[in-house]
mmCIF file of C-alpha atoms in Angstrom:
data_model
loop_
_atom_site.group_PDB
_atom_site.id
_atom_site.type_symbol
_atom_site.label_atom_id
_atom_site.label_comp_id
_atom_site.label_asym_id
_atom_site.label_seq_id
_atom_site.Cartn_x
_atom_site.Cartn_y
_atom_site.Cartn_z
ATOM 1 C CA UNK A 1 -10.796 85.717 148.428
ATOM 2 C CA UNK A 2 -10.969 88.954 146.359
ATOM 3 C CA UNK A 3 -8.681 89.849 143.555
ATOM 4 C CA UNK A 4 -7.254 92.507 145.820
ATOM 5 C CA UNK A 5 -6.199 90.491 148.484
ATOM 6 C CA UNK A 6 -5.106 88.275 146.250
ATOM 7 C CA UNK A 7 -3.225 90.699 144.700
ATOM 8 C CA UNK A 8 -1.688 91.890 148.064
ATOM 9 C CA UNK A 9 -0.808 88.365 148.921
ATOM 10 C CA UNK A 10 1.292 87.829 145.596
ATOM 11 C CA UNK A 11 3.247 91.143 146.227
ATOM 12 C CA UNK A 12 4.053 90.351 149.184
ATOM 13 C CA UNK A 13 4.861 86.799 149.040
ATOM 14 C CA UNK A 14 7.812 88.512 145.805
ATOM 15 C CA UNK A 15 8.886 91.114 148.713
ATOM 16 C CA UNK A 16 9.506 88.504 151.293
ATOM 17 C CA UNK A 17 11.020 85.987 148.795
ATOM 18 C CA UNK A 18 13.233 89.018 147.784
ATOM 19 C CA UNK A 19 14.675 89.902 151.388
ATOM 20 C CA UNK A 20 15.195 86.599 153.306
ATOM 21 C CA UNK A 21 15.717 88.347 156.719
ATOM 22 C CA UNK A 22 18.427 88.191 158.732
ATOM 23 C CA UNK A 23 17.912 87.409 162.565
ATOM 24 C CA UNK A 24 19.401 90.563 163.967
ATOM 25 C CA UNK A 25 17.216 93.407 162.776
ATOM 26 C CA UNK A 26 19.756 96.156 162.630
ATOM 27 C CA UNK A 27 21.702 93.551 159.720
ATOM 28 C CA UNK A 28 18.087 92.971 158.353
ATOM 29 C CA UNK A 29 17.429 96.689 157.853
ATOM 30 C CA UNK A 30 20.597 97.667 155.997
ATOM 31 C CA UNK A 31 20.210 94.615 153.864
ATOM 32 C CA UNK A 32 16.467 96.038 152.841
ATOM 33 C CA UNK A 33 17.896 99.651 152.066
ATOM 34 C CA UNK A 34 20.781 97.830 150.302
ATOM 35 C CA UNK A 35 18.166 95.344 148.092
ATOM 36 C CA UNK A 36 15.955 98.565 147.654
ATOM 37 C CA UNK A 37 18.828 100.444 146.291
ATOM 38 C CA UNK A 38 19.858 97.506 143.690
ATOM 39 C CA UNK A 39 16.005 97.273 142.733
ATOM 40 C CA UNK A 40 15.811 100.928 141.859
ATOM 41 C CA UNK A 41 18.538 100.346 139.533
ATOM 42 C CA UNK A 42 17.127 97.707 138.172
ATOM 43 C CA UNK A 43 14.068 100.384 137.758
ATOM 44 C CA UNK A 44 15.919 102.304 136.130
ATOM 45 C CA UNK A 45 18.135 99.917 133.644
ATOM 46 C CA UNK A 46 14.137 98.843 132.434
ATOM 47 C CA UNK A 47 13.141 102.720 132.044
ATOM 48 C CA UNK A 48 16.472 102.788 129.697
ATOM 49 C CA UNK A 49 14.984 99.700 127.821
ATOM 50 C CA UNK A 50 12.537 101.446 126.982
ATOM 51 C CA UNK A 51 13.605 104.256 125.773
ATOM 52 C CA UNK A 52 15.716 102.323 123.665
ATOM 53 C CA UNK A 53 13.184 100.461 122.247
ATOM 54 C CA UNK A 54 11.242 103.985 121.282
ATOM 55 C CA UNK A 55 14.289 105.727 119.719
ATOM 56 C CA UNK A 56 14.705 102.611 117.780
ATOM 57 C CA UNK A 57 10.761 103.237 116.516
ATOM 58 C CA UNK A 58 11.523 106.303 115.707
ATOM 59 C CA UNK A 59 14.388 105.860 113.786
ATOM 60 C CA UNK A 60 12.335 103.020 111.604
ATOM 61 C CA UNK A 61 9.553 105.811 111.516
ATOM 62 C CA UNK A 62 11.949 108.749 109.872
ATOM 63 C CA UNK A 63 13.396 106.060 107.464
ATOM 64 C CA UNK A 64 9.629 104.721 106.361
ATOM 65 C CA UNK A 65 8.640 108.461 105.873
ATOM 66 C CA UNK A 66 12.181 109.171 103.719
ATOM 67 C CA UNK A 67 10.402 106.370 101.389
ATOM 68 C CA UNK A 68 6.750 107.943 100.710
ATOM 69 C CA UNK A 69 8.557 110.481 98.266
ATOM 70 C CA UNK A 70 10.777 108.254 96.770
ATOM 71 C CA UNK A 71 8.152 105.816 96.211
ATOM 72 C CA UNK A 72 5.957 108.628 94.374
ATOM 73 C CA UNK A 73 8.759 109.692 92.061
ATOM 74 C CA UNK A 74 9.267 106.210 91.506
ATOM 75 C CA UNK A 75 5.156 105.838 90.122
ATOM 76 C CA UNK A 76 5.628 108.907 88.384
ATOM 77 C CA UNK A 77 8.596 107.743 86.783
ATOM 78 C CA UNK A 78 6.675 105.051 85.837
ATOM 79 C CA UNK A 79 3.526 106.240 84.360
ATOM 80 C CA UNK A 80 5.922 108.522 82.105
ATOM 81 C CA UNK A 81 7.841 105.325 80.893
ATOM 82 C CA UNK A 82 3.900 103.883 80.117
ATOM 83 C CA UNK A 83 4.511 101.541 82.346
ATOM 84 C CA UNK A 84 1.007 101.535 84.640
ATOM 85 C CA UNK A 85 2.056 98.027 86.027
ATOM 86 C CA UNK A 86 5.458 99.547 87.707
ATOM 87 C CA UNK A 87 3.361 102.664 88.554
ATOM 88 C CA UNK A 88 1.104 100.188 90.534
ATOM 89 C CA UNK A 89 3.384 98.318 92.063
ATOM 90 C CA UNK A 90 5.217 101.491 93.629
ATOM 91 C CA UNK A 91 2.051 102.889 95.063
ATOM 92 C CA UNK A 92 0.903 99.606 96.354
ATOM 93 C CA UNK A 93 4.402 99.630 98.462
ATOM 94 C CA UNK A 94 3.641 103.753 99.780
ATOM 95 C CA UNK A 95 0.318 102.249 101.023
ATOM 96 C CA UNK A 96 1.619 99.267 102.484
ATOM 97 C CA UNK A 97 4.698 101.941 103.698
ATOM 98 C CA UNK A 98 1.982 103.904 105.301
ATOM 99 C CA UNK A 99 -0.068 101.519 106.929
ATOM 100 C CA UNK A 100 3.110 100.510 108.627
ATOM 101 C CA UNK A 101 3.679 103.888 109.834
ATOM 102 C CA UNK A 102 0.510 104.283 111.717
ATOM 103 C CA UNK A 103 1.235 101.314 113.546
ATOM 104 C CA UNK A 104 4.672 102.667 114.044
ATOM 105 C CA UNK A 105 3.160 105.505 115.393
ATOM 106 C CA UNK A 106 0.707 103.932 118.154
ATOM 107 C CA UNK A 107 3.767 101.958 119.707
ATOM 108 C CA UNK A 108 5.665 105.005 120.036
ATOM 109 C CA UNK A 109 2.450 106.222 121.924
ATOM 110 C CA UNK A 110 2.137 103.377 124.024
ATOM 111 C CA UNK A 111 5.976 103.018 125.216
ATOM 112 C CA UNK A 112 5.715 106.962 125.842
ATOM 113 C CA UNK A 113 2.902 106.430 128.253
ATOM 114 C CA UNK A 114 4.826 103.436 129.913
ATOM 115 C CA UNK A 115 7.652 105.791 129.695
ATOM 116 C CA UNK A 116 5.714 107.974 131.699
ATOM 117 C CA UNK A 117 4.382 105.988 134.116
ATOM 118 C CA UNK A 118 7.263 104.623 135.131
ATOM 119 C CA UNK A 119 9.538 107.638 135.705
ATOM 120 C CA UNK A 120 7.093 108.726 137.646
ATOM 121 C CA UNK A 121 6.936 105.371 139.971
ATOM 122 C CA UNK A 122 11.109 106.025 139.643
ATOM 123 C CA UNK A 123 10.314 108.990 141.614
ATOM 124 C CA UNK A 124 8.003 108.153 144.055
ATOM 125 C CA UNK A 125 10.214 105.090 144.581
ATOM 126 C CA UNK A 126 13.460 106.999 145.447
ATOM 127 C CA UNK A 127 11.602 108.818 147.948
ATOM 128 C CA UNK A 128 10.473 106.013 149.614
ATOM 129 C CA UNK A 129 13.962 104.059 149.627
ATOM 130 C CA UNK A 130 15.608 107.736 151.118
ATOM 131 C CA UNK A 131 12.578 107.790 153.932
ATOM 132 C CA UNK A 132 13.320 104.376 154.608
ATOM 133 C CA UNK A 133 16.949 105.063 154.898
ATOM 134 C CA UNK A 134 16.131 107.882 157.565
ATOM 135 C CA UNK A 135 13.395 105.705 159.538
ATOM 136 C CA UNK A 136 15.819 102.589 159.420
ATOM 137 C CA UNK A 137 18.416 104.933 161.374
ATOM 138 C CA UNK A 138 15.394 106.542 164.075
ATOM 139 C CA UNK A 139 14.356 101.985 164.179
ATOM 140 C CA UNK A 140 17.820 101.065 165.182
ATOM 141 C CA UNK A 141 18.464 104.079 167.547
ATOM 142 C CA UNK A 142 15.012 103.944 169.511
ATOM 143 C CA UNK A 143 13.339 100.403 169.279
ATOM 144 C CA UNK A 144 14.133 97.274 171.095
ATOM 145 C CA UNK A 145 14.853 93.757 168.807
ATOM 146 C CA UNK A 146 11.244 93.115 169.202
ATOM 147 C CA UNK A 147 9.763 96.178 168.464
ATOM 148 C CA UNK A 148 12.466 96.880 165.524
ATOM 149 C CA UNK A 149 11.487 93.562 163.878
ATOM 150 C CA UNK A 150 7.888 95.065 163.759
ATOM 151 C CA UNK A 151 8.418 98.140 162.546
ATOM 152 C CA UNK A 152 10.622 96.862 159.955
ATOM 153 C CA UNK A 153 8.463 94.523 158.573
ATOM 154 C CA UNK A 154 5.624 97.655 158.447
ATOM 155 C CA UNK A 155 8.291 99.949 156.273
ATOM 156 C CA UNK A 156 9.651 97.261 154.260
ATOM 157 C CA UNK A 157 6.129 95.870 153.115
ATOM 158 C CA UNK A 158 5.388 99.450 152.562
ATOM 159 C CA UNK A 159 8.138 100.142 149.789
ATOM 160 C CA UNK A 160 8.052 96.248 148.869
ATOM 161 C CA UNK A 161 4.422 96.673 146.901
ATOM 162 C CA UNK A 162 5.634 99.745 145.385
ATOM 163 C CA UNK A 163 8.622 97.750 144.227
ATOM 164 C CA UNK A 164 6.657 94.977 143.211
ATOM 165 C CA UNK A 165 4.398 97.256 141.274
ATOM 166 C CA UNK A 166 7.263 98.576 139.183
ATOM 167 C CA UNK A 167 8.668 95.602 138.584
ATOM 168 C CA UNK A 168 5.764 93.864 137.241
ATOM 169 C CA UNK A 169 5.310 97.426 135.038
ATOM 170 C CA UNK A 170 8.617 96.827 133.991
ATOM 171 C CA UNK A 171 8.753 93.280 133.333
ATOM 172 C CA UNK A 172 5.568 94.200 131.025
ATOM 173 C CA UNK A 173 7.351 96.799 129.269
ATOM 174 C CA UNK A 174 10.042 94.067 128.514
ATOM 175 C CA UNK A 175 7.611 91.710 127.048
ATOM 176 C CA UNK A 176 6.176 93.847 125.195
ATOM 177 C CA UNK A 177 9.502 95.566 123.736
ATOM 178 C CA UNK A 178 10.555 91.608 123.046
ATOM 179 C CA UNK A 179 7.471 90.945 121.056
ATOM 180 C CA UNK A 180 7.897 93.926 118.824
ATOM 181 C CA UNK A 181 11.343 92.887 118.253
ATOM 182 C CA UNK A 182 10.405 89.033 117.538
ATOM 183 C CA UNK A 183 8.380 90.526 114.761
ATOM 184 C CA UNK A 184 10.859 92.854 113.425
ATOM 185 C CA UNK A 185 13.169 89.825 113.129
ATOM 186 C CA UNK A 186 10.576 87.792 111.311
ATOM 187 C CA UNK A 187 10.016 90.409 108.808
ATOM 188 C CA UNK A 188 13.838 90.274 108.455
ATOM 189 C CA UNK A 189 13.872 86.987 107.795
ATOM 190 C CA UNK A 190 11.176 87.260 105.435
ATOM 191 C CA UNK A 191 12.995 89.670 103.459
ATOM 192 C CA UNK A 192 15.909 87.671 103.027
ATOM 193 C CA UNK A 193 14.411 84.757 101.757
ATOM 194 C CA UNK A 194 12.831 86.561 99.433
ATOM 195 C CA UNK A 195 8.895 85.846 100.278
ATOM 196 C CA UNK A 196 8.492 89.791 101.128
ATOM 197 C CA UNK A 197 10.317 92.421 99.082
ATOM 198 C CA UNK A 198 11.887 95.162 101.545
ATOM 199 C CA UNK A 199 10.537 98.396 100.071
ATOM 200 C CA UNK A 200 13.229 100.315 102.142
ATOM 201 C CA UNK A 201 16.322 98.427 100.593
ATOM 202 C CA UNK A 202 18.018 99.872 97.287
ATOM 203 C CA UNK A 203 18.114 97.505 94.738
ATOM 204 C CA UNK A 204 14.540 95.981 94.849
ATOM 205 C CA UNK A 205 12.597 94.683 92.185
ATOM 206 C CA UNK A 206 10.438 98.180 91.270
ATOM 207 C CA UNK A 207 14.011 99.806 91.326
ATOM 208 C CA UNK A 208 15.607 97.042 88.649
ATOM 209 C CA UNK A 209 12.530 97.604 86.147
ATOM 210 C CA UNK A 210 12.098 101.184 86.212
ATOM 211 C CA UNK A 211 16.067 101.241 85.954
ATOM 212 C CA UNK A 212 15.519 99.315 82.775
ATOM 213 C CA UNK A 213 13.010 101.698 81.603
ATOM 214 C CA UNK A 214 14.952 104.480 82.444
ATOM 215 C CA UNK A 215 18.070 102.847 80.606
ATOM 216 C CA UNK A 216 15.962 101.492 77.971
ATOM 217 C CA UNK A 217 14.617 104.958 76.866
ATOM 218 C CA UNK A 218 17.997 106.641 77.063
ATOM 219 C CA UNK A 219 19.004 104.162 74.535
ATOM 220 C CA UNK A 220 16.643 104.494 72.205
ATOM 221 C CA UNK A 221 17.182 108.495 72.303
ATOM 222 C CA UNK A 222 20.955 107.424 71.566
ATOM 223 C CA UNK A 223 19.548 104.983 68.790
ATOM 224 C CA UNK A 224 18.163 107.968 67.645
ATOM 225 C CA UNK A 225 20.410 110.748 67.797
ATOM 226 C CA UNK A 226 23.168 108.113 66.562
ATOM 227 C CA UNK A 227 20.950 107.430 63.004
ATOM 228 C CA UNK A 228 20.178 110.960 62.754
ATOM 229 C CA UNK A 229 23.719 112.139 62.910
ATOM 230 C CA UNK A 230 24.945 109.052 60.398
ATOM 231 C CA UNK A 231 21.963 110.189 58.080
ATOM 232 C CA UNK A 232 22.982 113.627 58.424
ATOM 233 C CA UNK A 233 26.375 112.271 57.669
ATOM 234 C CA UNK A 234 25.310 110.455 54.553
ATOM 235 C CA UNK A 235 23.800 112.913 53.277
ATOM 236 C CA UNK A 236 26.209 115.358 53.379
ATOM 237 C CA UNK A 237 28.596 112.802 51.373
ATOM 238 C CA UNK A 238 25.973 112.826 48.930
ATOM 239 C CA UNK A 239 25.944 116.451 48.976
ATOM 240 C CA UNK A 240 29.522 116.601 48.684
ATOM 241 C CA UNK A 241 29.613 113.947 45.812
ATOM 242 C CA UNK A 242 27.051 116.101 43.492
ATOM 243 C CA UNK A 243 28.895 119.177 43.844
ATOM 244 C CA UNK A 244 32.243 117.684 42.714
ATOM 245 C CA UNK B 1 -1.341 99.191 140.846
ATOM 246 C CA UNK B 2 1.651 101.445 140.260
ATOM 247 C CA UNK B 3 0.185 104.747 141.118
ATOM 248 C CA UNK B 4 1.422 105.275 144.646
ATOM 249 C CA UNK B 5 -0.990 104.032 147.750
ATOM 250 C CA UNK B 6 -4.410 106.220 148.969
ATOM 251 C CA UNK B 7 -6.278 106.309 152.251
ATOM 252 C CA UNK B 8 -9.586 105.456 151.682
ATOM 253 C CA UNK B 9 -12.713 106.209 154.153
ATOM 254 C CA UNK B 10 -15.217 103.239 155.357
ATOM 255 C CA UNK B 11 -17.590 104.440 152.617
ATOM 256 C CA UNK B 12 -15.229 103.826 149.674
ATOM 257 C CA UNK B 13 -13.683 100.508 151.337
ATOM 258 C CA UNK B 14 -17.114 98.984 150.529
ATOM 259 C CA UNK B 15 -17.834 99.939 147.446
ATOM 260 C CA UNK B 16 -14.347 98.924 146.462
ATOM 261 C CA UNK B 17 -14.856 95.609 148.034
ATOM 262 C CA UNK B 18 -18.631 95.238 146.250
ATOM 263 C CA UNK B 19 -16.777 95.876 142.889
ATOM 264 C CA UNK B 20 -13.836 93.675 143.956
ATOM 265 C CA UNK B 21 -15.952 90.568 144.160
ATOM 266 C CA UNK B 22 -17.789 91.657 140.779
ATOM 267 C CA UNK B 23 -14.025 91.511 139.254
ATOM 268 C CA UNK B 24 -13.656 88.241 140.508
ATOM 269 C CA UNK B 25 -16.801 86.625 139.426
ATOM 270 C CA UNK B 26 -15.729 88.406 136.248
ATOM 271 C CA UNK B 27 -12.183 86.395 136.256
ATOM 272 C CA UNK B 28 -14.393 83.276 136.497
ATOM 273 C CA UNK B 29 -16.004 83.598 133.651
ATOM 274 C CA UNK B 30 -13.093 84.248 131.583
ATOM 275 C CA UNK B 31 -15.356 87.583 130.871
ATOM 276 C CA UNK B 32 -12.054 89.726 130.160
ATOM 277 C CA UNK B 33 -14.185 93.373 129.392
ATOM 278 C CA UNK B 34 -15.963 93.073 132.527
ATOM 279 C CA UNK B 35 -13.353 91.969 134.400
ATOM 280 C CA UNK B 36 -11.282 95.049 132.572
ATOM 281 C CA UNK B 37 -14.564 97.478 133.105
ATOM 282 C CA UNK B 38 -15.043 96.662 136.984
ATOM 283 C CA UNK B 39 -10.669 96.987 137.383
ATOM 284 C CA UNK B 40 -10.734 100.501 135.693
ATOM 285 C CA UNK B 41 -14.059 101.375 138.110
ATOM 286 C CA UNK B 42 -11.891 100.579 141.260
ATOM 287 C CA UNK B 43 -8.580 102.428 140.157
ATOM 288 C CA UNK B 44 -10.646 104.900 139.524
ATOM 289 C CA UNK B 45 -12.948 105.252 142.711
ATOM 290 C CA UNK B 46 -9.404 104.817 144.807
ATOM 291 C CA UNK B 47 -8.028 108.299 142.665
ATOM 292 C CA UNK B 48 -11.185 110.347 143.544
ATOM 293 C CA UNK B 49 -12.438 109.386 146.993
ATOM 294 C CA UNK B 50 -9.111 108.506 148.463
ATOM 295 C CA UNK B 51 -6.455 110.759 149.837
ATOM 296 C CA UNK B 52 -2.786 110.091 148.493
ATOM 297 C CA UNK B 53 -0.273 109.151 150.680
ATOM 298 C CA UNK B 54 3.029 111.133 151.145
ATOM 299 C CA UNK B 55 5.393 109.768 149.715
ATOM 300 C CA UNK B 56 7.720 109.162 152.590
ATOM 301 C CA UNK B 57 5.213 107.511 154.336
ATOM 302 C CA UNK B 58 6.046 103.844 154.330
ATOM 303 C CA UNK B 59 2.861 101.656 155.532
ATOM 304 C CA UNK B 60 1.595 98.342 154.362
ATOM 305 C CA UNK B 61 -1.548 97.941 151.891
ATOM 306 C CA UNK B 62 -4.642 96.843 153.274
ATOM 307 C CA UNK B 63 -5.498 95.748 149.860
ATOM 308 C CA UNK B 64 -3.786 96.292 145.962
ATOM 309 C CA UNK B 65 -5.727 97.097 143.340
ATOM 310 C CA UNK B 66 -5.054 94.819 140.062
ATOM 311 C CA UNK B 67 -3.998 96.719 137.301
ATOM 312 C CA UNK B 68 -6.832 96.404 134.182
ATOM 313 C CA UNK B 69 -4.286 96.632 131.185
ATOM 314 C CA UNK B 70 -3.182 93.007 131.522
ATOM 315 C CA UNK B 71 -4.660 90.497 129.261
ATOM 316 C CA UNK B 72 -6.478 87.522 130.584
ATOM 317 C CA UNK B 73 -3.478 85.257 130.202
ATOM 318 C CA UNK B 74 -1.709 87.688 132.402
ATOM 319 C CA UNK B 75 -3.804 87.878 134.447
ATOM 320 C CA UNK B 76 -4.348 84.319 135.340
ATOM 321 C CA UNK B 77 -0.365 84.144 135.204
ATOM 322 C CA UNK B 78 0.153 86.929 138.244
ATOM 323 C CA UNK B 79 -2.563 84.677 140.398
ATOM 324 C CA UNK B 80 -1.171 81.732 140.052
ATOM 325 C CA UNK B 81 1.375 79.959 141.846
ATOM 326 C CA UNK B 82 4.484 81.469 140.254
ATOM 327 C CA UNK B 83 3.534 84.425 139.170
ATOM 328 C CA UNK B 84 3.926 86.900 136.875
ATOM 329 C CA UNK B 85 7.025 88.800 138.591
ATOM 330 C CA UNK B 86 10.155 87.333 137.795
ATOM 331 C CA UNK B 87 12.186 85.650 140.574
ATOM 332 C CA UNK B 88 15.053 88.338 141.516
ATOM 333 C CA UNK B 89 16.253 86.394 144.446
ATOM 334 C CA UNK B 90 20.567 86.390 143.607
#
């Protein structure tokens, strides 16, 4: 057997196991259009996943690329304070930032193309459930039992693979959505245990040091305008004294 | 798979079944670009040769092609018994 009758044989056999059919094929008709219309909410509920899952991407992409700057100041900061080792360390974090932006980037492309893809088997879907809706009225008016059961079974199978299709599309988006949110938990968890340093929190590490430096030289200018204004002081004592 | 249904001609409908078995022999060997190359050469000789179906025409498939982004593990998955669509049955 081929892969596409095998392929046939597995929609179908989801189809069938979806609509157990009723005896009386006027019940077993409105129970398809009624199944069809809960499936192509369900198409739609997995369309809304995914956009979900893209504006969430997109939000981690605008907060990554409110970083690169601050990162750079942060090196330049650095290198001003002397300290090449901080400068580093801040520019090793806007490449790692970066790198992690480009694969941002390609899954945002790929759950806009599923995005795609499945609006567009939304549409062809609906159309399909409303002709079914207006044969299903034309089966029940003009066939007998027997010949109702048959044609049923034809327009049924006929929307079943589409819905099959989609929902196998959809179920893929899901998995996929899950895994990228399995790893954006691990990362989490990585942060807080402290193994990886979250360049995106305040607070980190880089921050502290340079925040040293930074408070370290503005000491040492208050060291010295401090001794310069006692010296200044002194010495206008000693001024003072000699004149008296 | 998930690009609406075509009419194909007698011509085409052998072709697609030569490449079909290809695929298959493919999934045998675990060979998942071939499988992947010979998948992408059937959607693709269904878009150009066949004619697309209105889409208030309701009409079983004579056959469904397999769609080629699915890893092997999928793939194997949607053949098998269960299968890779989940069970919506209330």
């Amino acid at each position: 057997m081929g892969l596409m009758s095998r392929t046939s044989a597995v929609v179908r056999a989801w189809y069938s196991k979806f609509l157990d059919r009723a005896e009386d094929p006027a019940v077993t008709l409105d129970y398809s259009y009624e199944r069809q219309l809960e499936l192509l909410q369900n198409v739609k509920k997995g369309i809304a996943d995914v956009v979900t899952a893209k504006k969430r991407l997109e939000l981690q992409t605008k907060k990554l690329e409110t970083e690169l700057p601050k990162l750079d100041e942060q090196a330049r900061q650095a290198l001003a304070a002397n300290r090449e080792d901080l400068a580093r360390a801040a520019l090793e974090r806007k490449a790692f930032a970066q790198q992690q932006l480009q694969s941002l980037d390609q899954q945002i492309d790929d759950l806009a193309a599923q995005q795609d893809k499945l609006s567009d088997s939304e549409k062809r879907l609906s159309a399909k459930v409303e002709a079914f809706r207006t044969q299903k009225e034309t089966i029940k008016a003009q066939y007998s039992a027997a010949e109702a059961q048959v044609k049923i079974g034809e327009a049924a199978t006929g929307i079943g693979e589409e819905m099959a299709d989609t929902g196998l599309a959809i179920q893929r988006a899901q998995d996929k959505t899950e895994q990228m949110q399995a790893r954006a938990a691990a990362v989490d968890e990585l942060v807080e245990s402290g193994t990886l340093e979250d360049y995106t929190s305040s607070g980190t590490q880089l921050d502290r040091e340079l925040a040293q430096v930074s408070a370290q030289s503005q000491v040492d200018a208050d060291l010295e305008r401090l001794k310069g204004e006692l010296s200044s002081g002194e010495k206008q004592k000693e001024l003072e004294k000699e004149t008296q | 798979m998930g690009e609406g249904q075509f009419r194909l001609g007698d011509d085409a409908v052998g072709r697609l079944n030569e490449l079909d078995e290809r695929a298959q022999k493919a999934l045998d060997r675990d060979d998942e670009s071939e499988l992947d190359r010979y998948l992408d050469e059937m959607a693709a000789l269904v878009r150009r040769d066949g004619e697309r179906l209105p889409e208030d025409e309701l009409l079983p498939s004579d056959a469904i092609v397999p769609p080629s982004d699915m890893t092997l593990a999928e793939t194997k998955m949607f053949f098998s018994e269960q299968g890779l669509i989940p069970d919506v049955s209330p």
